[in-house]
Amino acid sequence: MVDLRSDTVTRPGPAMLQAMMNAEVGDDVYGEDPAVNALEAEAAALLGHEAAVFTPTGSMANQIALQLLVPPGEELLCDAKAHVVNFEMGAAAALGGISTRTWHAPSGRLDVSLVEPMVNPPHPYATTTRAIAVENTHNIGGGTVQPLDQLRALRELADAGGLALHLDGARLWNAHVATGVPLHEYGRLFDTVSVCLSKGLGAPVGSLLVTDAERAERGRVIRKRLGGGMRQAGYLAEAGRFALANNIGRLADDHARAKRLAEALEPFGVCDAAQVETNVVLLRIPEIAAVAAAAAEQGVRISALGPDWGRLLTHLDVDDAGIDHAVKVLGELVQGRAV
């Protein structure tokens, strides 16, 4: 089975499993798990911050960050396709009392000129804007890499207005590999950063919230409140350490395979290969659910996300032979189906 539904479907290989089995562990709620402590220190250093908090999921890391940055009843700005407002079950409002407003961002790409006029300064009759969130790479945008000049301009806007910035960097590793921009250069532009270990890096579980030491301590309290206080979490953390040490550079292979997949399918009119920057290929196919079902019968799984659109993601469990098989199966199924 060639599973292109998501890069979350990866499974640990033998070397990662061995690292997990060899982990030295303790009680992380007491701050006594050596593997967790090491992972948090390594991630913080990579991203140019003081501290990090290991969480079971990226959604939890994001929501802890938002609660750290935005008081209840005040406002977060983000784009309309952002993960934090589309795929986190309304948690910002339900758990943090946070109001959100969004801007339209084609392909998820940041344009600071659209953001600046939306900012509400403190006012007795308006909801005050406290933070802005950006997703890099942008999932529903198609694995879009955010332009560095726009991220720097956003930092200038935030500094001028006394705003905080959060980076949903679930796939920040992909942006780093695609552009060569150092991780710490991305990280230092934001007050809080979430990064995922269980997508392209192939760990079975886990994300990290990276920030300064004071926010990290408050973040641990919120993590416990949300039910994220894991005990001997070092077995999972050691998988994350292995992923950071071994699986970042190889993301370039995923990017190359995604581009090859898109170029093979583009002649059928179902995708735009020029838009593929990392490991995500967006598809436009009428009645895509039927195509997905037929593809699965032939050993290829794809995501149908709407009536006429879907997504393919490459990852470490899909090799060149898998791409060849996917091209053959999907090419036959999508012929003549372009929107």
Short mmCIF file of C-alpha atoms in Angstrom, two decimals:
data_model
loop_
_atom_site.label_atom_id
_atom_site.label_comp_id
_atom_site.label_asym_id
_atom_site.label_seq_id
_atom_site.Cartn_x
_atom_site.Cartn_y
_atom_site.Cartn_z
CA MET A 1 0.00 0.00 0.00
CA VAL A 2 1.33 3.42 -1.02
CA ASP A 3 -0.24 5.76 1.53
CA LEU A 4 -0.18 9.38 0.33
CA ARG A 5 -2.99 10.63 2.56
CA SER A 6 -0.63 12.39 4.97
CA ASP A 7 2.91 12.43 6.32
CA THR A 8 1.40 11.54 9.70
CA VAL A 9 1.05 7.88 8.67
CA THR A 10 4.77 7.14 8.96
CA ARG A 11 5.97 4.42 11.32
CA PRO A 12 9.27 4.18 13.20
CA GLY A 13 12.00 2.15 11.55
CA PRO A 14 14.28 -0.29 13.38
CA ALA A 15 16.90 2.31 14.35
CA MET A 16 14.29 4.67 15.83
CA LEU A 17 12.65 1.79 17.70
CA GLN A 18 16.01 0.80 19.14
CA ALA A 19 16.62 4.36 20.30
CA MET A 20 13.22 4.35 22.00
CA MET A 21 13.95 1.06 23.75
CA ASN A 22 17.25 2.42 25.04
CA ALA A 23 15.76 5.65 26.43
CA GLU A 24 16.60 6.71 29.96
CA VAL A 25 13.31 7.85 31.47
CA GLY A 26 11.82 9.49 34.54
CA ASP A 27 8.64 11.32 35.52
CA ASP A 28 8.30 14.27 33.17
CA VAL A 29 5.58 16.02 35.21
CA TYR A 30 8.26 16.36 37.89
CA GLY A 31 10.74 17.48 35.24
CA GLU A 32 12.78 14.31 35.82
CA ASP A 33 12.76 12.60 32.43
CA PRO A 34 16.29 12.91 30.96
CA ALA A 35 15.21 12.15 27.40
CA VAL A 36 12.43 14.75 27.45
CA ASN A 37 14.75 17.34 28.97
CA ALA A 38 17.36 16.65 26.30
CA LEU A 39 14.81 16.84 23.47
CA GLU A 40 13.45 20.16 24.72
CA ALA A 41 16.94 21.64 25.03
CA GLU A 42 17.93 20.46 21.55
CA ALA A 43 14.78 21.83 19.92
CA ALA A 44 15.09 25.18 21.68
CA ALA A 45 18.70 25.53 20.51
CA LEU A 46 17.78 24.66 16.91
CA LEU A 47 15.11 27.35 16.84
CA GLY A 48 17.05 30.05 18.66
CA HIS A 49 14.99 30.13 21.86
CA GLU A 50 15.59 29.50 25.54
CA ALA A 51 13.22 26.63 26.24
CA ALA A 52 10.73 24.13 24.86
CA VAL A 53 7.79 22.07 26.12
CA PHE A 54 7.18 18.55 24.79
CA THR A 55 3.51 17.93 23.98
CA PRO A 56 1.65 14.89 22.64
CA THR A 57 0.19 16.79 19.67
CA GLY A 58 0.72 19.82 17.50
CA SER A 59 -2.77 21.07 18.27
CA MET A 60 -1.93 21.11 21.97
CA ALA A 61 1.33 22.95 21.31
CA ASN A 62 -0.53 25.54 19.24
CA GLN A 63 -3.28 26.02 21.78
CA ILE A 64 -0.86 26.40 24.68
CA ALA A 65 0.95 29.07 22.66
CA LEU A 66 -2.25 30.95 21.89
CA GLN A 67 -3.29 30.94 25.55
CA LEU A 68 0.14 32.28 26.47
CA LEU A 69 -0.14 35.14 23.99
CA VAL A 70 -3.82 36.12 23.97
CA PRO A 71 -5.88 36.79 27.12
CA PRO A 72 -9.51 35.57 27.17
CA GLY A 73 -11.83 37.92 25.30
CA GLU A 74 -9.07 39.33 23.11
CA GLU A 75 -8.06 38.58 19.58
CA LEU A 76 -5.83 36.46 17.38
CA LEU A 77 -5.41 37.18 13.66
CA CYS A 78 -4.55 34.40 11.21
CA ASP A 79 -5.32 33.43 7.62
CA ALA A 80 -8.65 31.82 6.74
CA LYS A 81 -7.10 28.43 5.91
CA ALA A 82 -4.89 28.23 9.00
CA HIS A 83 -4.78 24.97 10.94
CA VAL A 84 -5.43 26.75 14.25
CA VAL A 85 -8.92 27.87 13.13
CA ASN A 86 -9.88 25.00 10.82
CA PHE A 87 -8.60 21.77 12.34
CA GLU A 88 -8.29 22.27 16.10
CA MET A 89 -11.94 21.85 17.03
CA GLY A 90 -12.56 25.49 17.97
CA ALA A 91 -10.11 25.12 20.86
CA ALA A 92 -8.98 28.75 20.84
CA ALA A 93 -12.52 29.87 21.65
CA ALA A 94 -13.67 26.86 23.66
CA LEU A 95 -10.61 26.52 25.89
CA GLY A 96 -8.87 29.88 25.71
CA GLY A 97 -11.78 32.30 25.33
CA ILE A 98 -9.90 33.71 22.34
CA SER A 99 -11.61 35.62 19.54
CA THR A 100 -10.24 35.17 16.01
CA ARG A 101 -10.44 37.08 12.73
CA THR A 102 -8.96 35.94 9.45
CA TRP A 103 -7.64 37.30 6.19
CA HIS A 104 -7.84 35.67 2.76
CA ALA A 105 -4.49 34.23 1.71
CA PRO A 106 -4.35 32.52 -1.69
CA SER A 107 -2.20 29.38 -1.32
CA GLY A 108 -1.82 30.35 2.32
CA ARG A 109 0.95 32.80 1.43
CA LEU A 110 1.54 35.66 3.86
CA ASP A 111 1.03 39.22 2.61
CA VAL A 112 1.62 41.69 5.44
CA SER A 113 -0.21 44.45 3.59
CA LEU A 114 -3.43 42.47 4.16
CA VAL A 115 -2.72 42.00 7.85
CA GLU A 116 -1.73 45.51 8.89
CA PRO A 117 -5.15 47.19 8.49
CA MET A 118 -6.83 44.41 10.49
CA VAL A 119 -4.99 45.12 13.73
CA ASN A 120 -7.22 46.60 16.43
CA PRO A 121 -5.31 48.61 19.05
CA PRO A 122 -6.75 48.79 22.59
CA HIS A 123 -10.14 50.50 22.44
CA PRO A 124 -13.15 50.63 24.81
CA TYR A 125 -15.55 49.36 22.13
CA ALA A 126 -13.49 46.94 20.02
CA THR A 127 -11.80 43.59 20.57
CA THR A 128 -8.10 44.21 21.05
CA THR A 129 -5.69 42.35 18.77
CA ARG A 130 -2.97 40.67 20.83
CA ALA A 131 -1.26 38.20 18.49
CA ILE A 132 -0.90 37.03 14.89
CA ALA A 133 -0.37 33.40 13.85
CA VAL A 134 1.36 32.20 10.67
CA GLU A 135 1.62 28.63 9.33
CA ASN A 136 4.89 27.57 7.66
CA THR A 137 4.76 25.48 5.58
CA HIS A 138 1.06 26.00 4.91
CA ASN A 139 -0.82 22.72 4.83
CA ILE A 140 -4.06 23.55 2.98
CA GLY A 141 -2.19 26.11 0.90
CA GLY A 142 -0.31 23.19 -0.64
CA GLY A 143 2.91 23.02 1.37
CA THR A 144 3.57 26.71 0.71
CA VAL A 145 6.79 28.18 2.12
CA GLN A 146 6.26 31.62 3.65
CA PRO A 147 8.49 34.35 2.13
CA LEU A 148 11.21 35.39 4.57
CA ASP A 149 10.83 39.07 3.69
CA GLN A 150 7.15 38.93 4.64
CA LEU A 151 7.94 37.19 7.93
CA ARG A 152 10.46 39.92 8.75
CA ALA A 153 7.93 42.60 7.82
CA LEU A 154 5.38 40.94 10.09
CA ARG A 155 7.87 41.05 12.96
CA GLU A 156 8.34 44.77 12.37
CA LEU A 157 4.55 45.26 12.37
CA ALA A 158 4.22 43.29 15.59
CA ASP A 159 7.00 45.20 17.33
CA ALA A 160 5.51 48.54 16.31
CA GLY A 161 2.08 47.56 17.61
CA GLY A 162 3.08 45.64 20.73
CA LEU A 163 1.78 42.37 19.30
CA ALA A 164 2.99 38.81 19.79
CA LEU A 165 3.65 36.34 16.96
CA HIS A 166 3.05 32.59 16.89
CA LEU A 167 4.46 30.28 14.23
CA ASP A 168 2.58 27.08 13.55
CA GLY A 169 5.66 25.31 12.27
CA ALA A 170 4.31 21.77 12.11
CA ARG A 171 6.25 21.41 8.85
CA LEU A 172 8.85 24.12 9.47
CA TRP A 173 11.52 21.47 8.84
CA ASN A 174 10.27 21.30 5.24
CA ALA A 175 10.51 25.07 4.83
CA HIS A 176 14.07 24.98 6.17
CA VAL A 177 15.13 22.21 3.78
CA ALA A 178 13.38 23.79 0.78
CA THR A 179 14.94 27.24 1.27
CA GLY A 180 18.14 26.74 3.25
CA VAL A 181 16.98 29.38 5.74
CA PRO A 182 18.37 28.34 9.14
CA LEU A 183 15.80 27.13 11.64
CA HIS A 184 16.93 29.69 14.19
CA GLU A 185 16.34 32.49 11.68
CA TYR A 186 12.73 31.44 11.36
CA GLY A 187 12.38 30.78 15.08
CA ARG A 188 13.72 34.09 16.36
CA LEU A 189 11.11 36.04 14.40
CA PHE A 190 8.36 34.58 16.61
CA ASP A 191 7.53 34.65 20.32
CA THR A 192 6.26 31.08 20.25
CA VAL A 193 6.86 28.28 17.73
CA SER A 194 5.24 24.86 17.47
CA VAL A 195 7.06 22.12 15.57
CA CYS A 196 5.88 18.58 14.87
CA LEU A 197 7.98 15.42 15.18
CA SER A 198 5.37 12.96 13.89
CA LYS A 199 4.92 14.23 10.33
CA GLY A 200 7.85 14.35 7.92
CA LEU A 201 10.37 13.52 10.64
CA GLY A 202 8.72 10.16 11.22
CA ALA A 203 8.41 9.99 15.00
CA PRO A 204 5.29 8.15 16.20
CA VAL A 205 4.05 10.89 18.56
CA GLY A 206 4.91 14.39 19.64
CA SER A 207 5.34 18.09 19.04
CA LEU A 208 7.19 20.87 20.81
CA LEU A 209 6.31 24.40 21.87
CA VAL A 210 9.46 26.51 21.68
CA THR A 211 9.64 29.89 23.42
CA ASP A 212 11.39 31.78 26.22
CA ALA A 213 11.94 30.28 29.67
CA GLU A 214 9.18 32.23 31.42
CA ARG A 215 6.51 31.30 28.88
CA ALA A 216 7.68 27.68 28.88
CA GLU A 217 7.07 27.42 32.62
CA ARG A 218 3.57 28.86 32.25
CA GLY A 219 3.08 26.58 29.27
CA ARG A 220 3.74 23.50 31.42
CA VAL A 221 0.87 24.54 33.69
CA ILE A 222 -1.47 24.89 30.71
CA ARG A 223 -0.25 21.56 29.31
CA LYS A 224 -1.16 19.82 32.59
CA ARG A 225 -4.54 21.58 32.63
CA LEU A 226 -5.22 20.25 29.13
CA GLY A 227 -4.33 16.70 30.14
CA GLY A 228 -0.91 16.68 28.50
CA GLY A 229 1.19 15.86 31.55
CA MET A 230 2.78 12.59 30.44
CA ARG A 231 4.95 10.60 32.85
CA GLN A 232 7.72 8.38 31.42
CA ALA A 233 7.48 10.25 28.12
CA GLY A 234 11.14 9.72 27.36
CA TYR A 235 10.39 6.68 25.23
CA LEU A 236 8.53 9.04 22.88
CA ALA A 237 11.02 11.85 23.31
CA GLU A 238 13.88 9.61 22.27
CA ALA A 239 12.08 8.96 18.97
CA GLY A 240 11.94 12.73 18.54
CA ARG A 241 15.65 13.09 19.27
CA PHE A 242 16.41 10.41 16.69
CA ALA A 243 14.19 12.23 14.19
CA LEU A 244 15.96 15.57 14.74
CA ALA A 245 19.36 13.96 14.37
CA ASN A 246 18.60 11.81 11.32
CA ASN A 247 15.48 12.81 9.42
CA ILE A 248 15.61 16.53 8.67
CA GLY A 249 17.99 16.48 5.70
CA ARG A 250 16.22 13.58 4.03
CA LEU A 251 13.07 15.71 3.60
CA ALA A 252 14.65 16.83 0.32
CA ASP A 253 13.85 13.34 -1.01
CA ASP A 254 10.18 13.83 -0.16
CA HIS A 255 10.18 17.19 -1.93
CA ALA A 256 11.73 15.70 -5.06
CA ARG A 257 9.21 12.85 -5.10
CA ALA A 258 6.29 15.24 -4.65
CA LYS A 259 7.51 17.31 -7.59
CA ARG A 260 7.92 14.19 -9.72
CA LEU A 261 4.43 13.03 -8.79
CA ALA A 262 2.95 16.44 -9.66
CA GLU A 263 4.80 16.65 -12.97
CA ALA A 264 3.51 13.22 -13.95
CA LEU A 265 -0.11 14.12 -13.12
CA GLU A 266 -0.08 17.70 -14.43
CA PRO A 267 -0.73 16.71 -18.08
CA PHE A 268 -4.10 15.32 -16.95
CA GLY A 269 -5.07 18.80 -15.71
CA VAL A 270 -5.55 17.79 -12.08
CA CYS A 271 -2.66 19.67 -10.43
CA ASP A 272 -0.14 22.46 -10.95
CA ALA A 273 3.43 21.21 -10.56
CA ALA A 274 4.78 24.78 -10.40
CA GLN A 275 2.95 25.23 -7.08
CA VAL A 276 4.67 22.27 -5.42
CA GLU A 277 7.35 23.67 -3.11
CA THR A 278 7.70 20.92 -0.53
CA ASN A 279 5.96 17.56 0.02
CA VAL A 280 2.32 18.49 -0.67
CA VAL A 281 0.48 18.09 -3.99
CA LEU A 282 -3.04 19.55 -4.21
CA LEU A 283 -5.47 17.84 -6.59
CA ARG A 284 -8.58 19.17 -8.36
CA ILE A 285 -10.73 16.24 -9.49
CA PRO A 286 -14.54 16.09 -9.75
CA GLU A 287 -16.03 13.34 -7.59
CA ILE A 288 -12.65 12.78 -6.00
CA ALA A 289 -14.08 10.44 -3.35
CA ALA A 290 -14.81 7.88 -6.07
CA VAL A 291 -11.26 8.26 -7.42
CA ALA A 292 -9.85 7.80 -3.91
CA ALA A 293 -11.89 4.63 -3.40
CA ALA A 294 -10.79 3.19 -6.73
CA ALA A 295 -7.16 4.08 -6.06
CA ALA A 296 -7.26 2.38 -2.65
CA GLU A 297 -8.43 -0.83 -4.32
CA GLN A 298 -5.22 -0.71 -6.36
CA GLY A 299 -2.94 0.00 -3.42
CA VAL A 300 -2.77 3.82 -3.41
CA ARG A 301 -4.37 5.93 -0.70
CA ILE A 302 -5.09 9.64 -1.24
CA SER A 303 -7.00 12.26 0.76
CA ALA A 304 -10.33 13.49 -0.59
CA LEU A 305 -10.91 16.73 1.32
CA GLY A 306 -13.91 18.10 -0.56
CA PRO A 307 -16.22 17.29 -3.48
CA ASP A 308 -13.56 18.16 -6.04
CA TRP A 309 -10.27 18.57 -4.27
CA GLY A 310 -7.77 16.50 -2.37
CA ARG A 311 -4.16 16.12 -1.38
CA LEU A 312 -1.12 13.89 -1.76
CA LEU A 313 1.77 14.00 0.71
CA THR A 314 5.11 12.29 0.27
CA HIS A 315 7.05 11.02 3.27
CA LEU A 316 9.77 8.63 4.39
CA ASP A 317 7.58 5.54 3.97
CA VAL A 318 7.07 6.21 0.24
CA ASP A 319 10.08 5.39 -1.97
CA ASP A 320 10.65 5.84 -5.71
CA ALA A 321 8.90 2.57 -6.51
CA GLY A 322 5.89 3.77 -4.55
CA ILE A 323 5.79 6.99 -6.56
CA ASP A 324 5.97 4.99 -9.79
CA HIS A 325 3.02 2.85 -8.69
CA ALA A 326 1.01 5.92 -7.62
CA VAL A 327 1.66 7.64 -10.95
CA LYS A 328 0.46 4.57 -12.86
CA VAL A 329 -2.68 4.08 -10.80
CA LEU A 330 -3.69 7.72 -10.51
CA GLY A 331 -2.83 8.52 -14.11
CA GLU A 332 -5.27 5.87 -15.31
CA LEU A 333 -7.99 7.00 -12.90
CA VAL A 334 -7.84 10.77 -13.48
CA GLN A 335 -7.60 10.70 -17.26
CA GLY A 336 -10.37 12.93 -18.59
CA ARG A 337 -11.52 14.02 -15.12
CA ALA A 338 -9.93 17.49 -14.88
CA VAL A 339 -12.04 20.27 -13.38
#
